[in-house]
Amino acid sequence: MHGTFIDVEVSGAAASDPELARKLEEVCPVDIFAAAGGTVEIARENLDECVLCELCVEAAPRGTVVVRKLYDGTRLER
Amino acid sequence: MSVLLHEDFTFIVQGITGREAVNLTRECLDFGSAIVGGVTPGRKGREVHGVPVFDTVEQVVEHHGSAPDGAVVTVPPAFTKDAVLEAIENGIGLIVVVTERIPRADVAQMVELANERGARIIGPNCLGVIVPGVAKMGGIGGPARDAAKAYAPGPVGVMSRSGGMTTEISSTLTAAGLGVSTAVSIGGDAIIGSTYAELMPLFDADEQTEAIVIYTEPGGRMEAELVDWRERAGSELPIVAFMAGRFMDDEEMQGMSFGHAGTIVEGKEDSATEKIARLEAAGIPVVERIDEIPAAVKQKLGAAA
Amino acid sequence: MRFYEYESRRIVERAGIPVTDYGFATTAAEAGQAAERIGGPTVIKSQVLTGGRMKAGGVRFADSPEQAEADAAEILELEIGGHVPVGVLVDPKAEIEQEYYAAVLWDGRAKRPMMLFSDMGGIDIEQVAAEHPDHVGRGHLSNLHPIADFEAKQAVARCGMTGSALNRASAVLARLARLQRDYDMTLAEINPLARLADGSFVALDAHMEMEDEAVGRHKPMLHEIGVDLDEPRELYEPSEFERNVKAIDAADHRGVIQGKDHGFHGDLGLVIGAGGGSLTLTDAVRSQGGRPANYAEIGGNPSVAKSKGLAIEVLRKDGVEKIAVMMSIVSNTRVDIVARGVIKACLELGKDPAETIAIFRIPGAWEEEGYRILDRYGVEYCDRSVSMWEAAGRAVARVQGDRTGSQ
Ligand code: SF4
């Protein structure tokens, strides 16, 4: 499940952390994350709106959120 | 030297907590501008990129110890007039109004009060003023790094009715090794605080400025005013003009509106063709392409030397 | 915002300026009833937002209510310059002693409203000003101070009037000046203003235009006179392209896109940016033999979806195979976001971005990121070292190459 230009991955355990889900929903300026029933849900239709601000990467524990740029293979991560 | 801004120029941002204003504050600080305070009613005590926020302009003046030199106003259209009147009545001398879609009557009121109090308004619907290497007041040129790329110090003053084209023209001058003394995005509305003719005396008196480039569009009578001023003042500061929107003179485009509110053509008096003829008759060459500007300026500078 | 004659009449009336005992009717029967009530000969006038009514047969004189009804039936069916009338105005045929002209409008140079008054009304004021300048009185108004009666009187007196006519006309002009200020009119005009046999003045025809930016603060008044704020009131009927772009813009608050195609019939789609940049680029395309399919303005950092929406609408236009994506150096709008939008548009329409995008010339914010996206899809692009003129020329050459290639 990815957009044309951007993919966002939240790794296993972090994806079901309700606190993190709420935080991600709050920081992302283009509504890519939704806190649905305690788990992180990714709004696929919004992925290509990602502005590469890295706020999600900063808000999450090291290594749990990765933003991949599908057009050049690089990643935003921590 | 330069016009409007200088090394020690201080200003405030009214509406500083708004999204665009926060960006603009960051950009200006990074470029070296001295922002001494911000105003958003009800938000006193906060900070925006280290700039203290107050409820009223009066409070900033008190905090600063005297009236700052300028104010950037970026508040919603319905509150803009009041914010500008507040700045003027608190002794601020240069007010850049970024907000667009302000009714003409509000603009005319601000301008009339500014005239009575000896203040100057730039805009509305503009990106502000930049003095390369010194300071910028408003979003002009964007983030500091980008602004530095497009604007190098030099001898050419730029005035433009289009904010974006101010940077395109300045970048072209910079790339050609000429550079810019001061660039002013004057705004695209039908009534603005400072027209070409009203800013010319400043550029004319400035030692750094050796030539002027203006960007203009159909609509309004500002070019006629510029030509009249030049004759009256006997100014010999060379001017080169670029006119956009020539296509609007086409039969099929009559009665349509394009671009800024001020480009609504109100009859032949204001057409592109008419303006070009008027400017050229006054010895102001009107180039057809932005990339022809540097050569036209160099030719004028060569002739003056 | 432009007003129908009957609305202007109501606005003037509300401001305390005498008008005739007119009636507004949307059916022929109503028109007949209005004529009956008025009594005597009447004038039936088509209510359309365009000039040239007289020539087109949209104004008729009726001697009886029956004739008024018959005339109204025909006028209501008559399209004038593509406009269907919203109704007819039924006016008494007044016994006029003299016609005058009164107006208040903006003087952009002085940055103040200006009053105009002439004792030669009913004809084109520009002609009067040119041929009989001493019959046109003028006067500027302050934006800050209350409008005083004497200011209107001075303007009227300057066209050479005196006697009781001066006093009565001054009262009308003063009210018109206050109306212009109170309701943000860019033009408040009464032509003709008539003096009747009993010496009284009435506005026979009024023309009002309200500044669009100020419409929001005059909703109560507009509501009161029955203006439908959802009616577009454009100078021409918007095209499908124009309507679609407007809808895309309204659906998303991020950034602004505008599109027009009235008067454009070319094959090169334009996805171009900002007021000044758009004007400059349209000139550059046309001057180099290109034929734009549309005009567009992108600004304020629109979302990917919005840029995509504009590009799709442009590409859907008949005869458009390629688009040129160009702007002056951007500092707010992001290069990478626009690149994503236009490429997505191509992909969604099953087109190859490399073939479809004739040129991409947007230097500025996030350009390196944008160029990486364009590289990935093989789209031809250029940076700020290539002028707007050259970029436009390259787009034109690519479209012309297609045209000759396919022949
Ligand atoms: S980088 Fe920013 S825009 Fe992109 S997903 Fe993370 S928070 Fe959202």
PDB file of C-alpha atoms in Angstrom, chain C residues 11-160:
ATOM      1  CA  ILE C  11     -30.268  50.637  -3.940  1.00  0.00           C
ATOM      2  CA  VAL C  12     -30.730  54.255  -4.959  1.00  0.00           C
ATOM      3  CA  GLU C  13     -34.205  54.336  -3.488  1.00  0.00           C
ATOM      4  CA  ARG C  14     -32.938  52.979  -0.151  1.00  0.00           C
ATOM      5  CA  ALA C  15     -30.396  55.806  -0.074  1.00  0.00           C
ATOM      6  CA  GLY C  16     -33.235  58.344  -0.166  1.00  0.00           C
ATOM      7  CA  ILE C  17     -32.878  59.361  -3.796  1.00  0.00           C
ATOM      8  CA  PRO C  18     -36.282  59.776  -5.501  1.00  0.00           C
ATOM      9  CA  VAL C  19     -37.058  57.284  -8.270  1.00  0.00           C
ATOM     10  CA  THR C  20     -40.058  56.812 -10.538  1.00  0.00           C
ATOM     11  CA  ASP C  21     -43.019  54.678  -9.524  1.00  0.00           C
ATOM     12  CA  TYR C  22     -41.505  51.637 -11.265  1.00  0.00           C
ATOM     13  CA  GLY C  23     -42.392  47.952 -11.160  1.00  0.00           C
ATOM     14  CA  PHE C  24     -40.285  44.820 -11.565  1.00  0.00           C
ATOM     15  CA  ALA C  25     -41.946  41.812 -13.196  1.00  0.00           C
ATOM     16  CA  THR C  26     -40.826  38.311 -14.044  1.00  0.00           C
ATOM     17  CA  THR C  27     -43.907  37.384 -16.046  1.00  0.00           C
ATOM     18  CA  ALA C  28     -45.910  39.199 -18.719  1.00  0.00           C
ATOM     19  CA  ALA C  29     -49.017  39.187 -16.534  1.00  0.00           C
ATOM     20  CA  GLU C  30     -47.144  40.878 -13.689  1.00  0.00           C
ATOM     21  CA  ALA C  31     -45.852  43.468 -16.156  1.00  0.00           C
ATOM     22  CA  GLY C  32     -49.398  44.187 -17.280  1.00  0.00           C
ATOM     23  CA  GLN C  33     -50.514  44.624 -13.687  1.00  0.00           C
ATOM     24  CA  ALA C  34     -47.614  46.982 -12.981  1.00  0.00           C
ATOM     25  CA  ALA C  35     -48.562  49.085 -16.022  1.00  0.00           C
ATOM     26  CA  GLU C  36     -52.168  49.152 -14.842  1.00  0.00           C
ATOM     27  CA  ARG C  37     -51.137  50.373 -11.402  1.00  0.00           C
ATOM     28  CA  ILE C  38     -48.780  53.008 -12.841  1.00  0.00           C
ATOM     29  CA  GLY C  39     -51.427  54.251 -15.316  1.00  0.00           C
ATOM     30  CA  GLY C  40     -50.645  55.998 -18.597  1.00  0.00           C
ATOM     31  CA  PRO C  41     -47.885  55.191 -21.052  1.00  0.00           C
ATOM     32  CA  THR C  42     -45.017  52.993 -19.829  1.00  0.00           C
ATOM     33  CA  VAL C  43     -41.552  51.841 -20.864  1.00  0.00           C
ATOM     34  CA  ILE C  44     -40.779  48.101 -20.677  1.00  0.00           C
ATOM     35  CA  LYS C  45     -37.076  47.334 -20.213  1.00  0.00           C
ATOM     36  CA  SER C  46     -35.314  43.983 -20.374  1.00  0.00           C
ATOM     37  CA  GLN C  47     -33.274  43.152 -17.234  1.00  0.00           C
ATOM     38  CA  VAL C  48     -29.951  41.762 -18.419  1.00  0.00           C
ATOM     39  CA  LEU C  49     -26.356  42.316 -17.283  1.00  0.00           C
ATOM     40  CA  THR C  50     -25.224  43.622 -20.630  1.00  0.00           C
ATOM     41  CA  GLY C  51     -25.390  46.777 -22.664  1.00  0.00           C
ATOM     42  CA  GLY C  52     -27.039  47.406 -26.034  1.00  0.00           C
ATOM     43  CA  ARG C  53     -30.601  46.699 -24.888  1.00  0.00           C
ATOM     44  CA  MET C  54     -32.104  49.466 -26.986  1.00  0.00           C
ATOM     45  CA  LYS C  55     -30.520  48.249 -30.213  1.00  0.00           C
ATOM     46  CA  ALA C  56     -31.417  44.624 -29.532  1.00  0.00           C
ATOM     47  CA  GLY C  57     -35.107  45.480 -29.055  1.00  0.00           C
ATOM     48  CA  GLY C  58     -35.054  45.028 -25.298  1.00  0.00           C
ATOM     49  CA  VAL C  59     -36.712  48.393 -24.594  1.00  0.00           C
ATOM     50  CA  ARG C  60     -40.266  49.154 -25.763  1.00  0.00           C
ATOM     51  CA  PHE C  61     -42.868  51.844 -25.202  1.00  0.00           C
ATOM     52  CA  ALA C  62     -46.432  50.801 -24.370  1.00  0.00           C
ATOM     53  CA  ASP C  63     -49.606  52.927 -24.322  1.00  0.00           C
ATOM     54  CA  SER C  64     -51.821  50.502 -22.443  1.00  0.00           C
ATOM     55  CA  PRO C  65     -51.500  47.719 -19.830  1.00  0.00           C
ATOM     56  CA  GLU C  66     -52.470  45.215 -22.568  1.00  0.00           C
ATOM     57  CA  GLN C  67     -49.663  46.389 -24.797  1.00  0.00           C
ATOM     58  CA  ALA C  68     -47.267  46.391 -21.837  1.00  0.00           C
ATOM     59  CA  GLU C  69     -48.135  42.769 -21.192  1.00  0.00           C
ATOM     60  CA  ALA C  70     -47.637  41.817 -24.846  1.00  0.00           C
ATOM     61  CA  ASP C  71     -44.307  43.674 -25.044  1.00  0.00           C
ATOM     62  CA  ALA C  72     -43.118  42.082 -21.809  1.00  0.00           C
ATOM     63  CA  ALA C  73     -43.955  38.607 -23.145  1.00  0.00           C
ATOM     64  CA  GLU C  74     -41.700  39.209 -26.145  1.00  0.00           C
ATOM     65  CA  ILE C  75     -38.886  40.864 -24.199  1.00  0.00           C
ATOM     66  CA  LEU C  76     -38.799  38.045 -21.656  1.00  0.00           C
ATOM     67  CA  GLU C  77     -38.123  35.601 -24.524  1.00  0.00           C
ATOM     68  CA  LEU C  78     -35.464  37.773 -26.127  1.00  0.00           C
ATOM     69  CA  GLU C  79     -31.823  36.845 -25.496  1.00  0.00           C
ATOM     70  CA  ILE C  80     -29.445  39.800 -25.585  1.00  0.00           C
ATOM     71  CA  GLY C  81     -25.779  39.036 -26.226  1.00  0.00           C
ATOM     72  CA  GLY C  82     -26.272  35.503 -24.930  1.00  0.00           C
ATOM     73  CA  HIS C  83     -28.038  36.678 -21.759  1.00  0.00           C
ATOM     74  CA  VAL C  84     -31.597  35.627 -20.904  1.00  0.00           C
ATOM     75  CA  PRO C  85     -33.411  38.422 -19.039  1.00  0.00           C
ATOM     76  CA  VAL C  86     -34.310  37.803 -15.394  1.00  0.00           C
ATOM     77  CA  GLY C  87     -37.387  40.012 -15.767  1.00  0.00           C
ATOM     78  CA  VAL C  88     -38.576  43.381 -17.033  1.00  0.00           C
ATOM     79  CA  LEU C  89     -38.711  46.794 -15.460  1.00  0.00           C
ATOM     80  CA  VAL C  90     -41.944  48.697 -16.059  1.00  0.00           C
ATOM     81  CA  ASP C  91     -41.402  52.440 -15.833  1.00  0.00           C
ATOM     82  CA  PRO C  92     -43.824  55.351 -16.257  1.00  0.00           C
ATOM     83  CA  LYS C  93     -42.995  57.443 -19.283  1.00  0.00           C
ATOM     84  CA  ALA C  94     -41.998  60.583 -17.403  1.00  0.00           C
ATOM     85  CA  GLU C  95     -42.540  64.178 -18.524  1.00  0.00           C
ATOM     86  CA  ILE C  96     -38.968  65.439 -18.386  1.00  0.00           C
ATOM     87  CA  GLU C  97     -37.867  69.069 -18.330  1.00  0.00           C
ATOM     88  CA  GLN C  98     -34.133  68.402 -18.349  1.00  0.00           C
ATOM     89  CA  GLU C  99     -31.699  65.491 -18.005  1.00  0.00           C
ATOM     90  CA  TYR C 100     -28.591  65.530 -15.804  1.00  0.00           C
ATOM     91  CA  TYR C 101     -25.720  63.173 -15.030  1.00  0.00           C
ATOM     92  CA  ALA C 102     -24.477  62.281 -11.529  1.00  0.00           C
ATOM     93  CA  ALA C 103     -21.796  59.782 -10.552  1.00  0.00           C
ATOM     94  CA  VAL C 104     -19.307  58.923  -7.838  1.00  0.00           C
ATOM     95  CA  LEU C 105     -16.368  56.693  -8.704  1.00  0.00           C
ATOM     96  CA  TRP C 106     -12.783  55.978  -7.687  1.00  0.00           C
ATOM     97  CA  ASP C 107      -9.957  58.199  -8.864  1.00  0.00           C
ATOM     98  CA  GLY C 108      -7.093  55.717  -8.523  1.00  0.00           C
ATOM     99  CA  ARG C 109      -4.436  58.379  -8.961  1.00  0.00           C
ATOM    100  CA  ALA C 110      -5.758  60.591  -6.194  1.00  0.00           C
ATOM    101  CA  LYS C 111      -6.721  57.485  -4.147  1.00  0.00           C
ATOM    102  CA  ARG C 112     -10.025  59.163  -3.386  1.00  0.00           C
ATOM    103  CA  PRO C 113     -13.599  58.942  -4.652  1.00  0.00           C
ATOM    104  CA  MET C 114     -14.576  61.606  -7.148  1.00  0.00           C
ATOM    105  CA  MET C 115     -17.992  63.145  -7.736  1.00  0.00           C
ATOM    106  CA  LEU C 116     -19.025  64.016 -11.260  1.00  0.00           C
ATOM    107  CA  PHE C 117     -22.038  66.102 -12.163  1.00  0.00           C
ATOM    108  CA  SER C 118     -23.272  67.455 -15.466  1.00  0.00           C
ATOM    109  CA  ASP C 119     -26.324  69.365 -16.633  1.00  0.00           C
ATOM    110  CA  MET C 120     -26.004  67.523 -19.928  1.00  0.00           C
ATOM    111  CA  GLY C 121     -27.307  64.112 -18.946  1.00  0.00           C
ATOM    112  CA  GLY C 122     -28.699  61.200 -20.888  1.00  0.00           C
ATOM    113  CA  ILE C 123     -25.722  61.016 -23.225  1.00  0.00           C
ATOM    114  CA  ASP C 124     -22.239  59.566 -22.947  1.00  0.00           C
ATOM    115  CA  ILE C 125     -20.418  61.485 -20.208  1.00  0.00           C
ATOM    116  CA  GLU C 126     -17.050  61.012 -21.907  1.00  0.00           C
ATOM    117  CA  GLN C 127     -18.407  62.863 -24.901  1.00  0.00           C
ATOM    118  CA  VAL C 128     -19.684  65.702 -22.704  1.00  0.00           C
ATOM    119  CA  ALA C 129     -16.330  65.904 -20.911  1.00  0.00           C
ATOM    120  CA  ALA C 130     -14.511  66.121 -24.239  1.00  0.00           C
ATOM    121  CA  GLU C 131     -16.824  68.586 -25.984  1.00  0.00           C
ATOM    122  CA  HIS C 132     -18.199  70.671 -23.117  1.00  0.00           C
ATOM    123  CA  PRO C 133     -15.696  70.432 -20.256  1.00  0.00           C
ATOM    124  CA  ASP C 134     -17.300  73.458 -18.541  1.00  0.00           C
ATOM    125  CA  HIS C 135     -20.500  71.442 -18.180  1.00  0.00           C
ATOM    126  CA  VAL C 136     -18.853  68.800 -16.000  1.00  0.00           C
ATOM    127  CA  GLY C 137     -18.397  69.574 -12.306  1.00  0.00           C
ATOM    128  CA  ARG C 138     -15.975  67.481 -10.296  1.00  0.00           C
ATOM    129  CA  GLY C 139     -15.007  67.127  -6.678  1.00  0.00           C
ATOM    130  CA  HIS C 140     -12.796  64.769  -4.699  1.00  0.00           C
ATOM    131  CA  LEU C 141     -13.926  63.341  -1.371  1.00  0.00           C
ATOM    132  CA  SER C 142     -11.919  62.484   1.707  1.00  0.00           C
ATOM    133  CA  ASN C 143     -11.852  58.838   2.762  1.00  0.00           C
ATOM    134  CA  LEU C 144     -11.657  59.714   6.439  1.00  0.00           C
ATOM    135  CA  HIS C 145     -13.929  62.684   7.070  1.00  0.00           C
ATOM    136  CA  PRO C 146     -17.718  62.680   6.875  1.00  0.00           C
ATOM    137  CA  ILE C 147     -19.104  63.739   3.514  1.00  0.00           C
ATOM    138  CA  ALA C 148     -20.466  67.259   3.882  1.00  0.00           C
ATOM    139  CA  ASP C 149     -23.380  68.591   1.835  1.00  0.00           C
ATOM    140  CA  PHE C 150     -21.404  71.601   0.676  1.00  0.00           C
ATOM    141  CA  GLU C 151     -18.940  69.339  -1.138  1.00  0.00           C
ATOM    142  CA  ALA C 152     -21.719  68.019  -3.372  1.00  0.00           C
ATOM    143  CA  LYS C 153     -23.046  71.550  -3.840  1.00  0.00           C
ATOM    144  CA  GLN C 154     -19.624  72.748  -4.976  1.00  0.00           C
ATOM    145  CA  ALA C 155     -19.365  69.975  -7.558  1.00  0.00           C
ATOM    146  CA  VAL C 156     -22.827  70.789  -8.941  1.00  0.00           C
ATOM    147  CA  ALA C 157     -22.148  74.514  -8.962  1.00  0.00           C
ATOM    148  CA  ARG C 158     -18.917  73.900 -10.897  1.00  0.00           C
ATOM    149  CA  CYS C 159     -20.946  72.844 -13.937  1.00  0.00           C
ATOM    150  CA  GLY C 160     -22.632  76.210 -13.934  1.00  0.00           C
TER     151      GLY C 160
END
